[in-house]
XYZ file of C-alpha atoms in Angstrom:
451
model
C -34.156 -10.878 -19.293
C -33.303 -10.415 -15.583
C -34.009 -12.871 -13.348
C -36.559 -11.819 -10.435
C -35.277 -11.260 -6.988
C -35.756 -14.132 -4.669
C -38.875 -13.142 -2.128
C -37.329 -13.994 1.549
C -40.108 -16.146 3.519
C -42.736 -14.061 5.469
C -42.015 -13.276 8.853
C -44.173 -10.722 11.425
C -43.980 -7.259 10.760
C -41.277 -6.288 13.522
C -41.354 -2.709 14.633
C -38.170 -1.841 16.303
C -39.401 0.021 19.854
C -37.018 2.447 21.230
C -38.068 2.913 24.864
C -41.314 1.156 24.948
C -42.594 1.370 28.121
C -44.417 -1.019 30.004
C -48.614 -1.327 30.993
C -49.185 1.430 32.932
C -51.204 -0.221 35.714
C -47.547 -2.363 35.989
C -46.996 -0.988 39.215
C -50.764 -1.647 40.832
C -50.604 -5.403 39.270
C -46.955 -5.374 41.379
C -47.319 -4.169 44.901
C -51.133 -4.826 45.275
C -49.984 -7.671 48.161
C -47.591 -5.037 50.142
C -50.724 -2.620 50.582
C -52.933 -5.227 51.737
C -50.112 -6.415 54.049
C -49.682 -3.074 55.591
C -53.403 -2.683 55.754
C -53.468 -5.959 57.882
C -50.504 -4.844 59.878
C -52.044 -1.771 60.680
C -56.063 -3.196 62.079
C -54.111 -5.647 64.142
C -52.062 -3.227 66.059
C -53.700 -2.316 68.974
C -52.746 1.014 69.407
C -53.655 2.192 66.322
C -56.887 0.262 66.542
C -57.858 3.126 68.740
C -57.293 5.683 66.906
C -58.984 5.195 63.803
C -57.816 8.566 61.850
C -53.926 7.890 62.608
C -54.550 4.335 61.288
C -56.049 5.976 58.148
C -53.501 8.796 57.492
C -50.710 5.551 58.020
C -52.879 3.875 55.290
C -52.806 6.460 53.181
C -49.253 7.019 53.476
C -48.353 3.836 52.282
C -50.830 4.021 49.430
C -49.737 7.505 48.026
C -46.040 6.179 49.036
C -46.245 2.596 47.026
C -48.010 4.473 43.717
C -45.140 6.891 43.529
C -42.414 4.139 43.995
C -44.096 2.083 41.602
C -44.878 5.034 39.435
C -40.880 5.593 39.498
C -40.159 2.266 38.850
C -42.754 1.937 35.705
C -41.221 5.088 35.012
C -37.689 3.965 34.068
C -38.232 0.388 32.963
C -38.668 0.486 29.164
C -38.171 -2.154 26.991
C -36.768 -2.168 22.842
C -35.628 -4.998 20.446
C -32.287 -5.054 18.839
C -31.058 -6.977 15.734
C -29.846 -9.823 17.913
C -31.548 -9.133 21.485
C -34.322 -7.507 23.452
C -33.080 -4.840 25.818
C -34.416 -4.215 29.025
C -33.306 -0.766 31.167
C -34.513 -0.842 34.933
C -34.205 1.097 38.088
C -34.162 4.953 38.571
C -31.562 4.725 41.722
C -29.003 1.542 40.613
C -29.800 1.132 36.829
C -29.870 -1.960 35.649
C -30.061 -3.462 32.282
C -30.714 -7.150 30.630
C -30.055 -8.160 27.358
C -31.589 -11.128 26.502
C -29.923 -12.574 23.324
C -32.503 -14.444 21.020
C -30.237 -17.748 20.468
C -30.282 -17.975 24.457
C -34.186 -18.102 24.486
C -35.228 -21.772 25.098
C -38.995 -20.977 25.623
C -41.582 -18.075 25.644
C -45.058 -18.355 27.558
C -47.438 -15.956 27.884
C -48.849 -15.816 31.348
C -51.717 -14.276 33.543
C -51.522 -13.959 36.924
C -54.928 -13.634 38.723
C -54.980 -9.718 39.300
C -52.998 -8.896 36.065
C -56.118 -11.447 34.385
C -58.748 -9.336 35.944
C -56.790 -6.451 33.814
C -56.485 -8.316 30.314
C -52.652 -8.259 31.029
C -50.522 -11.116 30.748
C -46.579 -10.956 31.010
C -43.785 -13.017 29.080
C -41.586 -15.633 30.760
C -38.754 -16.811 29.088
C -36.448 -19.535 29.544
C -32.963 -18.083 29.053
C -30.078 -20.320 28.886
C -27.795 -19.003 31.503
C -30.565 -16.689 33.261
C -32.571 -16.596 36.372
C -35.934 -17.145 37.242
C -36.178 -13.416 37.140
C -34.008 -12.981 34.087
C -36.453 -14.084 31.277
C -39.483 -12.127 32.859
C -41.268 -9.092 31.159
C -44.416 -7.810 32.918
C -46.925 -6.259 32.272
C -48.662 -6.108 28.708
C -52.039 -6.192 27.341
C -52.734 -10.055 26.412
C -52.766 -8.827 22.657
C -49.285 -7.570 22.768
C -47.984 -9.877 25.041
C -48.940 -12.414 22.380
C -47.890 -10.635 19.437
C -44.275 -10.055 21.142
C -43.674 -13.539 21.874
C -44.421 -14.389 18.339
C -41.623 -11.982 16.983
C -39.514 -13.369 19.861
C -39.976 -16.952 18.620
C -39.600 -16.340 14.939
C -36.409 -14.421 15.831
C -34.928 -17.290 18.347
C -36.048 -20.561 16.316
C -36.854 -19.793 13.212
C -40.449 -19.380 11.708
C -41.008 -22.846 11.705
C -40.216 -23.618 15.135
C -42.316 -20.367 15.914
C -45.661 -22.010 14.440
C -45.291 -25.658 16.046
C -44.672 -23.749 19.391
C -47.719 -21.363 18.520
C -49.922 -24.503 17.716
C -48.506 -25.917 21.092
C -50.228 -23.205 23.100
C -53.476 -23.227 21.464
C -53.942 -26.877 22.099
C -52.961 -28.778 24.747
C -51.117 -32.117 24.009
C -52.415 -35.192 25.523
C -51.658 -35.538 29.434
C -49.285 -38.480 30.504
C -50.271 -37.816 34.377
C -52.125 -35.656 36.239
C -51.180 -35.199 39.983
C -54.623 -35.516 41.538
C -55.768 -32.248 43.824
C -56.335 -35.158 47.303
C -52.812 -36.195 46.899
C -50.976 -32.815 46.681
C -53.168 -31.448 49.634
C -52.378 -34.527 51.319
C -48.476 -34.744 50.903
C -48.611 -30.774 51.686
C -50.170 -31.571 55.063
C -47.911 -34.560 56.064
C -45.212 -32.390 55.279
C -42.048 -31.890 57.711
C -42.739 -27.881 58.044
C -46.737 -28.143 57.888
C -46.142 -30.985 61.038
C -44.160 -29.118 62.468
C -45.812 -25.469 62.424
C -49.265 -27.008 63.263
C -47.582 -28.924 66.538
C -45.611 -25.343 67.062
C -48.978 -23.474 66.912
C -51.364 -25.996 68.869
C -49.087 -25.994 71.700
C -48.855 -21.948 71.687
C -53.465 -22.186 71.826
C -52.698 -24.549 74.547
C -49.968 -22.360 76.542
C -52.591 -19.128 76.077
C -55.814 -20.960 77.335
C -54.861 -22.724 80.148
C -51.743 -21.444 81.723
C -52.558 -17.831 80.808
C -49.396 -17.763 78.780
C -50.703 -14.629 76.651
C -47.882 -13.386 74.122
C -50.091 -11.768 71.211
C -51.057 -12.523 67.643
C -47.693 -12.090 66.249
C -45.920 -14.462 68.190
C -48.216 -17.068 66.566
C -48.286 -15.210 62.899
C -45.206 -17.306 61.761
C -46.341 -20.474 62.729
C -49.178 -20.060 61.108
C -47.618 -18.914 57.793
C -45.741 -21.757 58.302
C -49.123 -23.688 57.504
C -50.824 -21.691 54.896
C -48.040 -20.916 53.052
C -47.222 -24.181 52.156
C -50.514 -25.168 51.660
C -50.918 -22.085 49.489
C -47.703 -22.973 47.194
C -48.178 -26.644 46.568
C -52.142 -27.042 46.638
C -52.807 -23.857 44.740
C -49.321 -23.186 42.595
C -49.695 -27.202 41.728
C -53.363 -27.415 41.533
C -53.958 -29.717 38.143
C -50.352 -30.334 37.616
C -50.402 -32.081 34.246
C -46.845 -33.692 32.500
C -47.429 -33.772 28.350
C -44.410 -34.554 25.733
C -44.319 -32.133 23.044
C -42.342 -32.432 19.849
C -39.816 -29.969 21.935
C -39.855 -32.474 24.825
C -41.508 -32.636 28.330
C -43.981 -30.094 28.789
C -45.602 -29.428 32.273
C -48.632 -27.233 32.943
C -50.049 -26.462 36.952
C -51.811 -23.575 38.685
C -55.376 -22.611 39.849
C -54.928 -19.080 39.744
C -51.790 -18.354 38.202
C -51.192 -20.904 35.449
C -47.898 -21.767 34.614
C -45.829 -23.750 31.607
C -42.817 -24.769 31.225
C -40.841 -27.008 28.567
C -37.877 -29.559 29.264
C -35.900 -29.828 26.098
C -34.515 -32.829 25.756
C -30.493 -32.864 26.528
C -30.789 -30.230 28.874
C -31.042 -31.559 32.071
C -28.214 -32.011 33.917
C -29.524 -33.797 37.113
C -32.151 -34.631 39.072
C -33.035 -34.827 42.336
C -35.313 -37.750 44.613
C -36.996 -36.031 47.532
C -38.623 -38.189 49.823
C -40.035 -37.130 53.326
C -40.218 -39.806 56.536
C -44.057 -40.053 55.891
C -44.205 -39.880 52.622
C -41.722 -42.961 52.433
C -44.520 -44.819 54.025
C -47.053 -43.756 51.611
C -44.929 -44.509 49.128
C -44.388 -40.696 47.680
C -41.178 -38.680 46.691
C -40.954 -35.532 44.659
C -38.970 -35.321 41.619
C -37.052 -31.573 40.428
C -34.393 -31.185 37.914
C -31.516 -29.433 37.383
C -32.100 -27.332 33.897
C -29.318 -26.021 31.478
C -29.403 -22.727 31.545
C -32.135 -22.242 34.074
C -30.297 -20.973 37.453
C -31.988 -22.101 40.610
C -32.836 -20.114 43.594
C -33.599 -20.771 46.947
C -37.610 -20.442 48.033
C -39.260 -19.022 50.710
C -38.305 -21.200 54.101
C -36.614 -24.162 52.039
C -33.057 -24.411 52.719
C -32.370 -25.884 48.866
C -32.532 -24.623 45.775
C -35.404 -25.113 43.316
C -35.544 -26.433 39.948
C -37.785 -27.351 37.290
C -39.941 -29.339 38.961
C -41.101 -32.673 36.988
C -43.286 -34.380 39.590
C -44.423 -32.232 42.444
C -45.899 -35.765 44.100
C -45.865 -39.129 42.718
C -45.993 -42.517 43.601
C -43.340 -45.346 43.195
C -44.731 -46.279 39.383
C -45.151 -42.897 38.431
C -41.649 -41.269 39.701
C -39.954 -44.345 37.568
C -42.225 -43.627 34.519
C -41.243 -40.451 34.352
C -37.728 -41.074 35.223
C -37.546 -43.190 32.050
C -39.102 -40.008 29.877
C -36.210 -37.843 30.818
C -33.898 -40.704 30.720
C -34.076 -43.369 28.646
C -33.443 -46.807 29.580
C -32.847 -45.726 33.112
C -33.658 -48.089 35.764
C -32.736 -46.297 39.635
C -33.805 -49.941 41.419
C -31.462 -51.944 38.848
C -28.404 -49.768 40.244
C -26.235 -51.289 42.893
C -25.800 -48.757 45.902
C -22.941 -49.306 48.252
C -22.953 -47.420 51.858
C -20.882 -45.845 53.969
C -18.583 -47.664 56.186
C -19.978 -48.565 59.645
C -17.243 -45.988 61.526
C -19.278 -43.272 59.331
C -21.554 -43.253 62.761
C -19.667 -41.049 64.863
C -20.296 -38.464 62.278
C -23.981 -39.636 61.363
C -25.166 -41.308 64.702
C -27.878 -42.383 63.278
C -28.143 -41.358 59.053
C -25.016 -43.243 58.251
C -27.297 -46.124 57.259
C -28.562 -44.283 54.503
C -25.174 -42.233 52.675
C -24.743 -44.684 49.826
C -23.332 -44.262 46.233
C -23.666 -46.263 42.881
C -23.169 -45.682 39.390
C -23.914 -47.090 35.679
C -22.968 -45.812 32.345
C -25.071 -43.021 32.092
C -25.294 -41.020 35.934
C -23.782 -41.122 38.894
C -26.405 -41.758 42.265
C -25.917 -40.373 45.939
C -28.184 -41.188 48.756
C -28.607 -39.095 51.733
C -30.533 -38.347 54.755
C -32.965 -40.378 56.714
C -35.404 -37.822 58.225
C -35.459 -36.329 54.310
C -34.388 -39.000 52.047
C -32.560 -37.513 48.831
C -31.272 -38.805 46.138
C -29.317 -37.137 43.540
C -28.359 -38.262 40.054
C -26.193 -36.637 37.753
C -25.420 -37.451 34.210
C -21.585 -38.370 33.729
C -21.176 -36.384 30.685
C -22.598 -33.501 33.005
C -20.267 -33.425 35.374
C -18.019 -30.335 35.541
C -15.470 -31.659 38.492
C -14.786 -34.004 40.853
C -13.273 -33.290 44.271
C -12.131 -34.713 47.261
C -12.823 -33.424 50.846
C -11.552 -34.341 54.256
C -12.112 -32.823 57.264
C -10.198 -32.845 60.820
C -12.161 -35.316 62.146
C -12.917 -36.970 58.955
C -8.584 -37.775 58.977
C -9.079 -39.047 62.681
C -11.369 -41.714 60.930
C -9.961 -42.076 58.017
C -12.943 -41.239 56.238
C -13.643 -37.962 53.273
C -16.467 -37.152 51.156
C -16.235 -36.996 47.100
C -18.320 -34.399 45.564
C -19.490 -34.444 41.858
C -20.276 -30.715 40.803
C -22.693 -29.576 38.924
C -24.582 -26.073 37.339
C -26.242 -24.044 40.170
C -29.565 -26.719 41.201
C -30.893 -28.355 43.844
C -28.595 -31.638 42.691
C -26.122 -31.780 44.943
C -24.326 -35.254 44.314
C -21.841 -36.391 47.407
C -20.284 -39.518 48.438
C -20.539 -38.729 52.125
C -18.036 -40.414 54.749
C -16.125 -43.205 52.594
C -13.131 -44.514 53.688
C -9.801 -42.511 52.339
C -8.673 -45.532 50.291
C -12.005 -45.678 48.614
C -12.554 -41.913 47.877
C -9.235 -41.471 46.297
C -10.213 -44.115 44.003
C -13.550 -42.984 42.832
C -11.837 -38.812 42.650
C -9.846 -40.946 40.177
C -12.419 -43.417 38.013
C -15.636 -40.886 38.067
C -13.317 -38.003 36.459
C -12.623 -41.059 33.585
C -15.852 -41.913 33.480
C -17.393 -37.892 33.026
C -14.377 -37.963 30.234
C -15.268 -41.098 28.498
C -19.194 -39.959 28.362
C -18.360 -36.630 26.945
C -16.283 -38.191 24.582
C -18.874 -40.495 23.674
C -21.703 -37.755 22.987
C -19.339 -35.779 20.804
C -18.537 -38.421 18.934
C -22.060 -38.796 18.147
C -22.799 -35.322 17.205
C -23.364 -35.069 13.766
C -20.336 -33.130 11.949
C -20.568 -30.397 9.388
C -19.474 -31.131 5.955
């Protein structure tokens, strides 16, 4: 008798699509904010106030003119699945293509933004190890198929298994460890450095118009006053309900009124993190807490001079920053860590901020202060670090001073010993370059080995 055939275990049907195009309202879903820009651009010119049927034909230019580039666009963006990756061809003047390799997928979530929701279109994100924000996204799909395509994705990136716990994940929510409360995010967003200073900017340009006749138009004031709403309109209503959960694939955060977001931390990932703590929300006792993500490049925002990471805490107090500090890091203890500053000649670089450059170390990260307007502080994991270099400028020689910089993967960590003395920099080039030896020495030593 022949023995029957082993039966492999079940996975989704998987069609391979050659050329699968996109929703076809993509393109309206898109650009529906650069119409309604141009629209606003156009009733608060003057000129063209006057003239209602040039204002209209201008309108209607850019309407016929955005469907057709967005037609074009939709057009030559399709989408197939390979044996090992899922393909994505862009762009009918520069082509452009992405290959996103399954074993580089950390996470999938299906997401709807508030017009593609109105639709019943959602649009995948994935966390790509290696990959931009940008990168991992795949937009638009109906919600069915959106769903259906991240389970094949999941089952072909982690396995079947892994595919179902993440699938059970989604439908229900894991129990909260904090929720950022709605008063304290509109609060911190409003005692904010660029909201305080927009709102001073723009009060004194109302002043200037009404009494000294000081007219210079609407636009003149138009950036101040994004300068206020936009801020408010990031952090109020991106981080409305911000919730932090721990999931069996490790910290989980969830925010968003009208585009909900998610986003996992798997644990041994993060490479740093970084402390941000504004002059008035040091008095409060606040500071924001974002991390540096393997994998998951950062990019600069709109008006912030930094770049952004994952963001674990978008406001928190002093309990709450170290509670989650410990989640992410285990056994950590920032307060328990001895700091030592920058010599007292470091002032006739940093007049007044030379108080607060300070440094300090234990066996697991290394810790720079900075700043004293902005307060941040920067860990980094020693087994993390990729090099460790010495700088000195001209006048930096005249003082005998130079800074020692502990690099990292593309963040918003950005780790430097500011303005120690020469003697003392050489020496810690010297014993953190050990130390990030000894720690990845350590944590391969405790990998488990194949037999």
């Amino acid at each position: 008798m022949t023995e029957p055939v082993p039966v492999p275990p079940s996975q989704p049907p998987v069609v391979e699509q050659m050329g699968a195009r996109l929703h076809p309202l993509t393109p309206f879903v898109k650009g529906w904010g650069y119409f309604v820009v141009a629209a606003f651009a156009l009733v608060n010119n003057e000129g063209l106030r006057s003239n209602l049927e040039i204002a209209g034909i201008g309108l209607a230019a850019v309407l016929v003119g955005g469907i057709l580039l967005g037609a074009l666009s939709w057009w030559f963006t399709k989408w197939q699945l390979t044996d090992e990756a899922i393909r994505v061809d862009s762009g009918f003047l520069f082509r452009r293509t992405r290959i996103i390799r399954f074993d580089r997928i950390q996470a999938i979530d299906v997401a709807q933004p508030f017009v593609a929701r109105l639709f019943g279109m959602a649009e995948l994100r994935m966390d790509v190890a290696g990959g931009g924000k940008s990168d991992g996204r795949l937009s638009y799909f109906k919600y069915t198929e959106a769903r259906e395509l991240r389970t094949i994705l999941l089952v072909r990136a982690k396995g079947e298994h892994a595919a179902q716990q993440q699938e059970q994940e989604q439908e229900h929510e894991p129990e909260a460890l904090l929720v950022v409360p709605t008063n304290r995010l509109l609060g911190a967003t409003l005692l904010s450095s660029t909201v305080v200073g927009s709102a001073g900017a723009l009060i004194w340009l109302i002043v200037a118009t009404m009494v000294f006749d000081f007219h210079v138009g609407l636009f003149a004031g138009l950036p101040l006053l994004l300068g206020v709403v936009q801020p408010i309109w990031k952090q109020v209503v991106g981080n409305h309900g911000f919730t932090l959960s721990q999931t069996d694939h490790g910290l989980r955060t969830k925010r968003g009124l009208f585009d909900v977001q998610r986003q996992t931390i798997p644990p041994g990932r993060v490479q740093g993190l970084l402390i941000t703590e504004p002059i008035i929300w040091r008095l409060l006792g606040w500071s924001r807490v974002e991390l540096d993500i393997a994998g998951v490049a950062g990019g600069k925002e709109d008006g912030d001079d930094h770049l952004e990471g994952a963001q674990l805490l978008p406001v928190g107090e002093r309990g709450e920053v170290a509670a989650v500090l410990a989640r992410v890091l285990p056994g950590f203890n920032l307060d328990a860590i001895e700091m030592q500053r920058a010599p007292e000649r470091a002032k006739w670089l940093r007049p007044i901020g030379w108080r607060f450059l300070a440094y300090g170390a234990d066996q697991q990260v290394f810790v720079t202060t900075a700043g004293w307007v902005s307060r941040r502080t920067s860990i980094v994991l020693h087994h993390k670090t990729q090099s460790v270099r010495l700088a000195q400028g001209p006048i930096q020689r005249r003082l005998n001073l130079a800074d020692v910089h502990i690099d990292t993967p593309v963040g918003p960590t950005n780790a430097v010993a500011l303005h120690r003395s020469a003697e003392e920099a050489a020496w810690l080039t010297q014993a953190q370059a050990q130390q990030a030896r000894q720690a990845r020495q350590a944590i391969e030593s405790n990998r488990p080995h194949e037999s």
